[in-house]
């Protein structure tokens, strides 16, 4: 399989660290508002990548964070926390906002047939891990304390601008978004690991730390959460292109300084969806959401198909006119497929060249528009209906456009069966706590209780056993 790797900026053969196991990390949403359909373009293309890796036989573990603290309005270290801004806008607490928009995000994902990652972890669950990583960075001399904050010292690295082709001045913090320079920084590109002092003193969520009460910077969360769930070697990291700098550049700096070795092999960046006025943004007032498209009568999967019709490494411009064209093509396609007879058994031998063509398309840097062409080619081919249906079902495991009734049912079942992957961890901890109490190991039982509290789990002892729920 060939993938374009932003690290090196070339098309490269995809070879994971460990045989057919793939550790994949995705920067999750900042849950201060609804996702716009630009954000969702990125998640759709990442979903196709994950599903194609599985289709190609890889055993994928995909981890995603939820940014519920630390992402400031400038992407760098100045400005207000986006979460706090959202909370003020809606007269709610930050945690209420985080819960509401996390649920809204996954509801949009379901509508777009975007699979939930295997692990989803909110940043506020991992404060101890962030503190540990920052302590190690300080011990190793990669970080310093100034003006009450802890900073990463980019001058300690051999190479900081790892994605190349970027002009240092254009990228430098302070120039971007015309925000003010932070005088505590030793070097222009240094960034905050832990804040105790900020212009915005009314930060709602704060935690105790060795450097005083404060909150983490945005970048540290992805380094930590990936390290926690994917381990020391990451095969592939995804995100929108705007995340390449400073966010991903800083993640690499922190992770490699912490680990002492190279960390992530492949970087997959999705180019932006623009509207006719330029880049889509949530601060521009009205913005395009899945619900808005639905209210105008569009099936969300038409938007998925619209995204798949173009390559993820090209910017895409949204217009209702183009979406209407896709809607017509989608309806026609579904109609044609629904006419195929469900009787008979597929001829796998004749199907093979078509599977090969699909692999050639998707295996060539995720060429989704050619993947869709493969569906049309099958419909036109001299094959019996059972073989056609078999092939379209196979392709739809990756395209996820509900092209057949079978795929539609499967998508429905998957969505109904979606469960918070943290549930299993909570169940396990509760079982360990029960065992510790039975063994009168109170210290262990208390430690587990504290851990559950940190995970925002509320436990109730009832006559039928222990009941629990998230706060
Ligand atoms: P955020 O919720 O702001 O943290 O962004 C979530 C994801 O959407 C990140 O991977 C961003 O890089 C990506 N993103 C932001 N704007 C766009 C856009 N206009 N088109 C595609 N992806 C975007
Ligand atoms: Zn991230």
GROMACS .gro file of N, CA, C and O and ligand atoms in nm, residues 25-28 65 67 218-223 237-239 243 247-248 251 267, ligand 2:
model
   81
   25UNK      N    1  -0.347   0.696   1.541
   25UNK     CA    2  -0.395   0.801   1.632
   25UNK      C    3  -0.458   0.914   1.552
   25UNK      O    4  -0.408   0.955   1.448
   26UNK      N    5  -0.568   0.963   1.604
   26UNK     CA    6  -0.642   1.072   1.538
   26UNK      C    7  -0.664   1.186   1.635
   26UNK      O    8  -0.711   1.162   1.746
   27UNK      N    9  -0.633   1.308   1.593
   27UNK     CA   10  -0.666   1.423   1.678
   27UNK      C   11  -0.818   1.438   1.677
   27UNK      O   12  -0.879   1.454   1.572
   28UNK      N   13  -0.875   1.434   1.796
   28UNK     CA   14  -1.021   1.442   1.806
   28UNK      C   15  -1.069   1.586   1.804
   28UNK      O   16  -0.989   1.680   1.796
   65UNK      N   17  -0.842   1.136   2.088
   65UNK     CA   18  -0.866   1.217   2.208
   65UNK      C   19  -0.990   1.303   2.187
   65UNK      O   20  -1.036   1.321   2.074
   67UNK      N   21  -1.068   1.689   2.285
   67UNK     CA   22  -1.006   1.808   2.344
   67UNK      C   23  -1.110   1.884   2.424
   67UNK      O   24  -1.197   1.950   2.367
  218UNK      N   25  -0.236   2.246   2.490
  218UNK     CA   26  -0.316   2.160   2.401
  218UNK      C   27  -0.234   2.042   2.347
  218UNK      O   28  -0.281   1.929   2.342
  219UNK      N   29  -0.108   2.071   2.309
  219UNK     CA   30  -0.030   1.969   2.237
  219UNK      C   31   0.002   1.847   2.322
  219UNK      O   32   0.004   1.735   2.271
  220UNK      N   33   0.025   1.870   2.452
  220UNK     CA   34   0.071   1.760   2.538
  220UNK      C   35  -0.034   1.648   2.543
  220UNK      O   36  -0.002   1.531   2.557
  221UNK      N   37  -0.161   1.684   2.526
  221UNK     CA   38  -0.265   1.582   2.542
  221UNK      C   39  -0.253   1.473   2.435
  221UNK      O   40  -0.272   1.354   2.466
  222UNK      N   41  -0.221   1.512   2.313
  222UNK     CA   42  -0.216   1.410   2.208
  222UNK      C   43  -0.092   1.321   2.225
  222UNK      O   44  -0.099   1.200   2.206
  223UNK      N   45   0.022   1.383   2.264
  223UNK     CA   46   0.141   1.302   2.288
  223UNK      C   47   0.112   1.199   2.398
  223UNK      O   48   0.147   1.081   2.386
  237UNK      N   49  -0.044   0.873   1.219
  237UNK     CA   50  -0.112   0.980   1.293
  237UNK      C   51  -0.187   1.064   1.191
  237UNK      O   52  -0.134   1.098   1.086
  238UNK      N   53  -0.313   1.096   1.222
  238UNK     CA   54  -0.397   1.168   1.126
  238UNK      C   55  -0.444   1.302   1.180
  238UNK      O   56  -0.454   1.321   1.301
  239UNK      N   57  -0.482   1.388   1.089
  239UNK     CA   58  -0.544   1.516   1.127
  239UNK      C   59  -0.564   1.602   1.005
  239UNK      O   60  -0.518   1.568   0.895
  243UNK      N   61  -0.342   2.119   1.135
  243UNK     CA   62  -0.280   2.066   1.257
  243UNK      C   63  -0.131   2.035   1.240
  243UNK      O   64  -0.061   2.014   1.339
  247UNK      N   65   0.054   2.214   1.593
  247UNK     CA   66   0.014   2.105   1.682
  247UNK      C   67   0.096   1.978   1.662
  247UNK      O   68   0.157   1.926   1.756
  248UNK      N   69   0.100   1.925   1.540
  248UNK     CA   70   0.170   1.798   1.521
  248UNK      C   71   0.321   1.813   1.535
  248UNK      O   72   0.390   1.723   1.582
  251UNK      N   73   0.375   1.797   1.891
  251UNK     CA   74   0.357   1.658   1.942
  251UNK      C   75   0.484   1.577   1.919
  251UNK      O   76   0.528   1.503   2.006
  267UNK      N   77   0.249   1.031   0.862
  267UNK     CA   78   0.158   1.141   0.896
  267UNK      C   79   0.062   1.163   0.780
  267UNK      O   80   0.105   1.192   0.668
  473LIG    ZN1   81  -0.390   1.628   1.845
   0.00000   0.00000   0.00000
